Amino acid sequence: MKSVIKYDLKTPVQFIKGIGPRRAEAFANRGINTVHELLYYFPFDYFDLTQVSEISSLRRITDTTKRISVVGSIRAIDIAGRPPRRKCVITLGDATGTISLVFFQNANYFKSAFQVGEMLAVSGKLNFFQNRPQFVHPRIDRLEVGEEDNLKGFLHTKGIIPKYSSGEDFRNLRITDTVFRKIMKEVVDNFVEQAEEFFPESFLKRLNLLPLPVALRNIHFPETVEYKNASRYRLKFDEWFCFQLLLAYRKMKTKIQTPGISFNVKSNLARKLVDSLHFKLTKAQIKVVKEIANDMSQPKQMNRLLQGDVGSGKTVVALIAMLIAIDNGYQVAFMAPTEILAEQHYKTLAQFLREVNVNTRLLIGGQRKRLRDDIIGDIREGRANIIVGTHALIQESVEFANLGFVVIDEQHRFGVDQRAELVRKGKESVNVHPDVLVMTATPIPRTLSLTVYGDLDVSIIDEMPKNRKQIKTMMLAEPESDQLYTMIRATVRKGQQVYIIYPLIEESEKVDLKAAVESYEMFRDAIFTDLKVGLIHGRMSSDEKDQVMEAFKAKQLHILVSTTVIEVGIDIPNATMMVIEHAERFGLSQLHQLRGRVGRGAEQSHCVLVVPDWLARITKRQTDNIEIFDSPNSNNINELERQKARLTDGQALTRIQTMLATNDGFRISEVDLKLRGAGDFFGTRQSGLPELHIANVLDDGPIITLARQEAFQLVADDPHLRNQEHQSLRKYFFEKLKTSLTYIDVG
Ligand code: ADP
Ligand code: MG
C-alpha cells in the first residue's frame, strides 16, 4: 500500500500496491473500480490443502466413500485398453510414491490436456484396482508453474488457498494466480475492518451470522473450512435478504395497496362445467380451486401461481376460475408463449366448453385482416368472453371491454413487463387491477418459486388423476431398432397409438427436418408397410397440421412421426408409446414434456429413449465414482471449449439417467436447473432474478427460506425501517437498490 491510512472503500483500485493504470483497466472491464468492489470479488473456489494426504499412505485407506486429496507432479501419461474400454492413465507422484488417475471418458482429451511435469492437486474417492489404489475421473486442479514455492508454504501450513477467476487479459498483464492472491491479501489486510456492519448485533447473534468484516476476511483467506463455510453463508444471506426485502415491499404493495375485484364465487357456469366432466376432480385440484376462489372473492388483486406436473390437470382448474370471472360479467384473457400453444389451449377450452355457453376467441399473429378485425371488435364490444392468444393480446390495437381476469401460461417465457402490460390493459378497461393467475407446466423447485415468483402466492397440484399408471421409461441403443419395431407393433396390435419424435433445432433445422422426413418415409415404405404412418412438423401449414392431428385423434393413423411441435398441449389418451429418437439431443424438461404426451389414459404407457450406442454403453456402465462434472481447471480457451464438449456429453448422460430414474417433474426440473444454471433456465433478466455474486438459487434453499422469513418479518415490524437500529440496513438496502437491484420493478 502506498499509504494506508487515508484510503477508504471507495478508493479506486489503482491506489493499491501491484495495480497500475493498465491493470486497473483490466479490473474496470470486470466492473471492479473501487476497493469495495474488489473486496466483493470472491474466489470461485479454493485449493483445500488442509486434507492433503501423502500418496504412500493411500494403500492403508479402507474407507472409499470419503474424498481424498493429493498433490504431486505428472510422471507419465498413457493410453491403455481398446475401444470401448480405452482409458487414459496419468501417473502422479509426490515425494512418497505414485498413484494412477484413470479416465474412461474422453481418454484422448485427457491425454492431450496434460503434460508430464505439471503439478496437480487432485481429489476424489479412492478406488482399488488389482489391489492398487487409483482415482477414477477425480477432480483436478492445475497448480501454476513457478507456484510450487508459494504452495509449499501453504502445504506446510496446510492452508486453504483461494482461486480467483482471471483470464487472458489478466495473464497478459502478468496477473497470475499468485499475483492475484497477493493483491487480495493486501486489500483484505488493509480494508476489511472498514466494511461496515449493517445488521444489528442482536440479529447476527440470533441467526448465528458472522460479523461482516470477519466474513469478508474469511471468504478470501479462510482460517478453517468452517470459517470458509460460515463466511459464504453470511454473504449469501446478505444477497438473499436484500432481494427478499425487495419482494416483501413489492408484495406488501400489491396486497395492501392494490384494490381488485371482489368476485362472487358461486358460479352457475363453473358448476355446469364441473357437472359435464367425465371425471371427478382430484383432491389436489379441489384444494387449489378453493385457494383461487378465496383470492378472487377478496376485494384485493389476486397474484397467484398455479404449479403442477404435466398431466396433473391445470387447465380445468384455470377454466373454473375463468368461468367464475365470466359469470361476474368480466372478460378473461389467456396468454400463451407460442402460437401452437395458444391454438392448443383454444381447442382444449372449446372441448371443455361444449355444454357451456361462452364465446371463446383466438387472437394470434398472421391471421387475415378480416378475421382479426372481427376478433378485435368482439373484444372491444365485450362479445368475446374468453380471449386466448399470444403476446398479440398486448398490442396497442387490442382494447378490452372489461378485462377482469388474466391467465398467463408458461410465465417464465414471458418478461415481467409483458405480464404487467396485460394487467394494465385490464386496469384501463375496468378501473381496478384484474386478478392474475400464472400457470406453469414446468414444475420448479420451491425455493426457486420463492425467488422468481417471490411476489406471487403459490398453489400446487401435487397429485395426478387416479386412473393413471406410471409411464415406464427405457433406453435403447440405435442398433437395437429391431427390438423397437417389435414393441411398436405390439402396441399397435393392442389398438393403441405411437409417437416417434425427432429433434429439430434451429441451428441445424434443414438437416434435422430432412432426417425426420426420411425416417417417416422409411417407416411408411419399408418397415411398417401394413400400418398407417403420419408425419407432422412445424413447416407444414396450420391446415395440414390440423388434418394430420385430426386423423391421429380419430385413430386413422397408428404411428405419428413428429418433430417437437407436439411438445406441449397435445392430449390423446389412446397414444401410449412415446419414442424419442436422438434423446441425447433434447433438454431435460423437453424430454419430460414429451413423455407427458403419453400416460394420459388408463392403459400402461411406455417411453423409449433412443440414444447412440456409445451413450447407451456408458449409461449402462456408469458407476458412482465417475464424477462427470468435475473437470480440470482450465487455463486456456481451447481447453475450455473442449471441456464444454466433454461436459455436454456428461450432461446428455445425466439427462438420460434422470429420465430413467424418475417421473417426478419437480425432481427433473431440479436436475435440469443444475445442468443449465438458473440464468439459462429462466433468462436472468426476464425472470426478475437479481444479479447474484455468491448466492446460488440451486444450493441456497434453506438460506433463501430463512432470508425470506426474516425480510418479511422486518417489513411487517418496521415497514419504513425507521427504527434506530435499522438505519445501517436502510442505508445499505437503498444503496443496493441503486446498483445491483435497479432493474427490478420497484414501483
Ligand atoms: P396439464 O395442463 O396440467 O398438463 P391437463 O389439464 O392437460 O394437464 O390435463 C391432462 C388430461 O387429464 C386432460 O385430458 C384432462 O382432461 C384430464 N384430467 C384433468 N383432470 C382430471 C381428473 N381429475 N381426472 C381424470 N382426468 C383428468
Ligand atoms: Mg379479487
PDB file of N, CA and C and ligand atoms in Angstrom, residues 260-263 295-298 300 302 435, ligand 2:
ATOM      1  N   GLY A 260     -58.751  -4.721  -5.910  1.00  0.00           N
ATOM      2  CA  GLY A 260     -59.094  -5.619  -7.007  1.00  0.00           C
ATOM      3  C   GLY A 260     -60.590  -5.850  -7.027  1.00  0.00           C
ATOM      4  N   ILE A 261     -60.981  -6.831  -7.808  1.00  0.00           N
ATOM      5  CA  ILE A 261     -62.400  -7.118  -7.957  1.00  0.00           C
ATOM      6  C   ILE A 261     -62.806  -8.165  -6.918  1.00  0.00           C
ATOM      7  N   SER A 262     -63.905  -7.927  -6.246  1.00  0.00           N
ATOM      8  CA  SER A 262     -64.406  -8.942  -5.336  1.00  0.00           C
ATOM      9  C   SER A 262     -65.443  -9.768  -6.094  1.00  0.00           C
ATOM     10  N   PHE A 263     -64.999 -10.924  -6.589  1.00  0.00           N
ATOM     11  CA  PHE A 263     -65.899 -11.752  -7.387  1.00  0.00           C
ATOM     12  C   PHE A 263     -66.848 -12.537  -6.483  1.00  0.00           C
ATOM     13  N   ASP A 295     -59.123 -16.200  -3.061  1.00  0.00           N
ATOM     14  CA  ASP A 295     -58.463 -14.967  -3.512  1.00  0.00           C
ATOM     15  C   ASP A 295     -59.407 -14.104  -4.329  1.00  0.00           C
ATOM     16  N   MET A 296     -60.138 -14.746  -5.209  1.00  0.00           N
ATOM     17  CA  MET A 296     -60.999 -13.983  -6.127  1.00  0.00           C
ATOM     18  C   MET A 296     -62.101 -13.245  -5.383  1.00  0.00           C
ATOM     19  N   SER A 297     -62.546 -13.836  -4.273  1.00  0.00           N
ATOM     20  CA  SER A 297     -63.639 -13.202  -3.536  1.00  0.00           C
ATOM     21  C   SER A 297     -63.169 -11.962  -2.773  1.00  0.00           C
ATOM     22  N   GLN A 298     -61.873 -11.860  -2.549  1.00  0.00           N
ATOM     23  CA  GLN A 298     -61.345 -10.706  -1.798  1.00  0.00           C
ATOM     24  C   GLN A 298     -61.338  -9.443  -2.674  1.00  0.00           C
ATOM     25  N   LYS A 300     -59.153  -7.500  -3.174  1.00  0.00           N
ATOM     26  CA  LYS A 300     -57.768  -7.174  -3.490  1.00  0.00           C
ATOM     27  C   LYS A 300     -57.359  -7.927  -4.745  1.00  0.00           C
ATOM     28  N   MET A 302     -55.637 -10.512  -6.996  1.00  0.00           N
ATOM     29  CA  MET A 302     -55.011 -11.825  -6.847  1.00  0.00           C
ATOM     30  C   MET A 302     -53.765 -11.893  -7.719  1.00  0.00           C
ATOM     31  N   ASP A 435     -57.575  -9.775 -11.570  1.00  0.00           N
ATOM     32  CA  ASP A 435     -56.891 -10.865 -10.874  1.00  0.00           C
ATOM     33  C   ASP A 435     -55.987 -11.593 -11.867  1.00  0.00           C
TER      34      ASP A 435
HETATM   35 MG    MG B   2     -60.035 -10.434  -6.090  1.00  0.00          MG
END
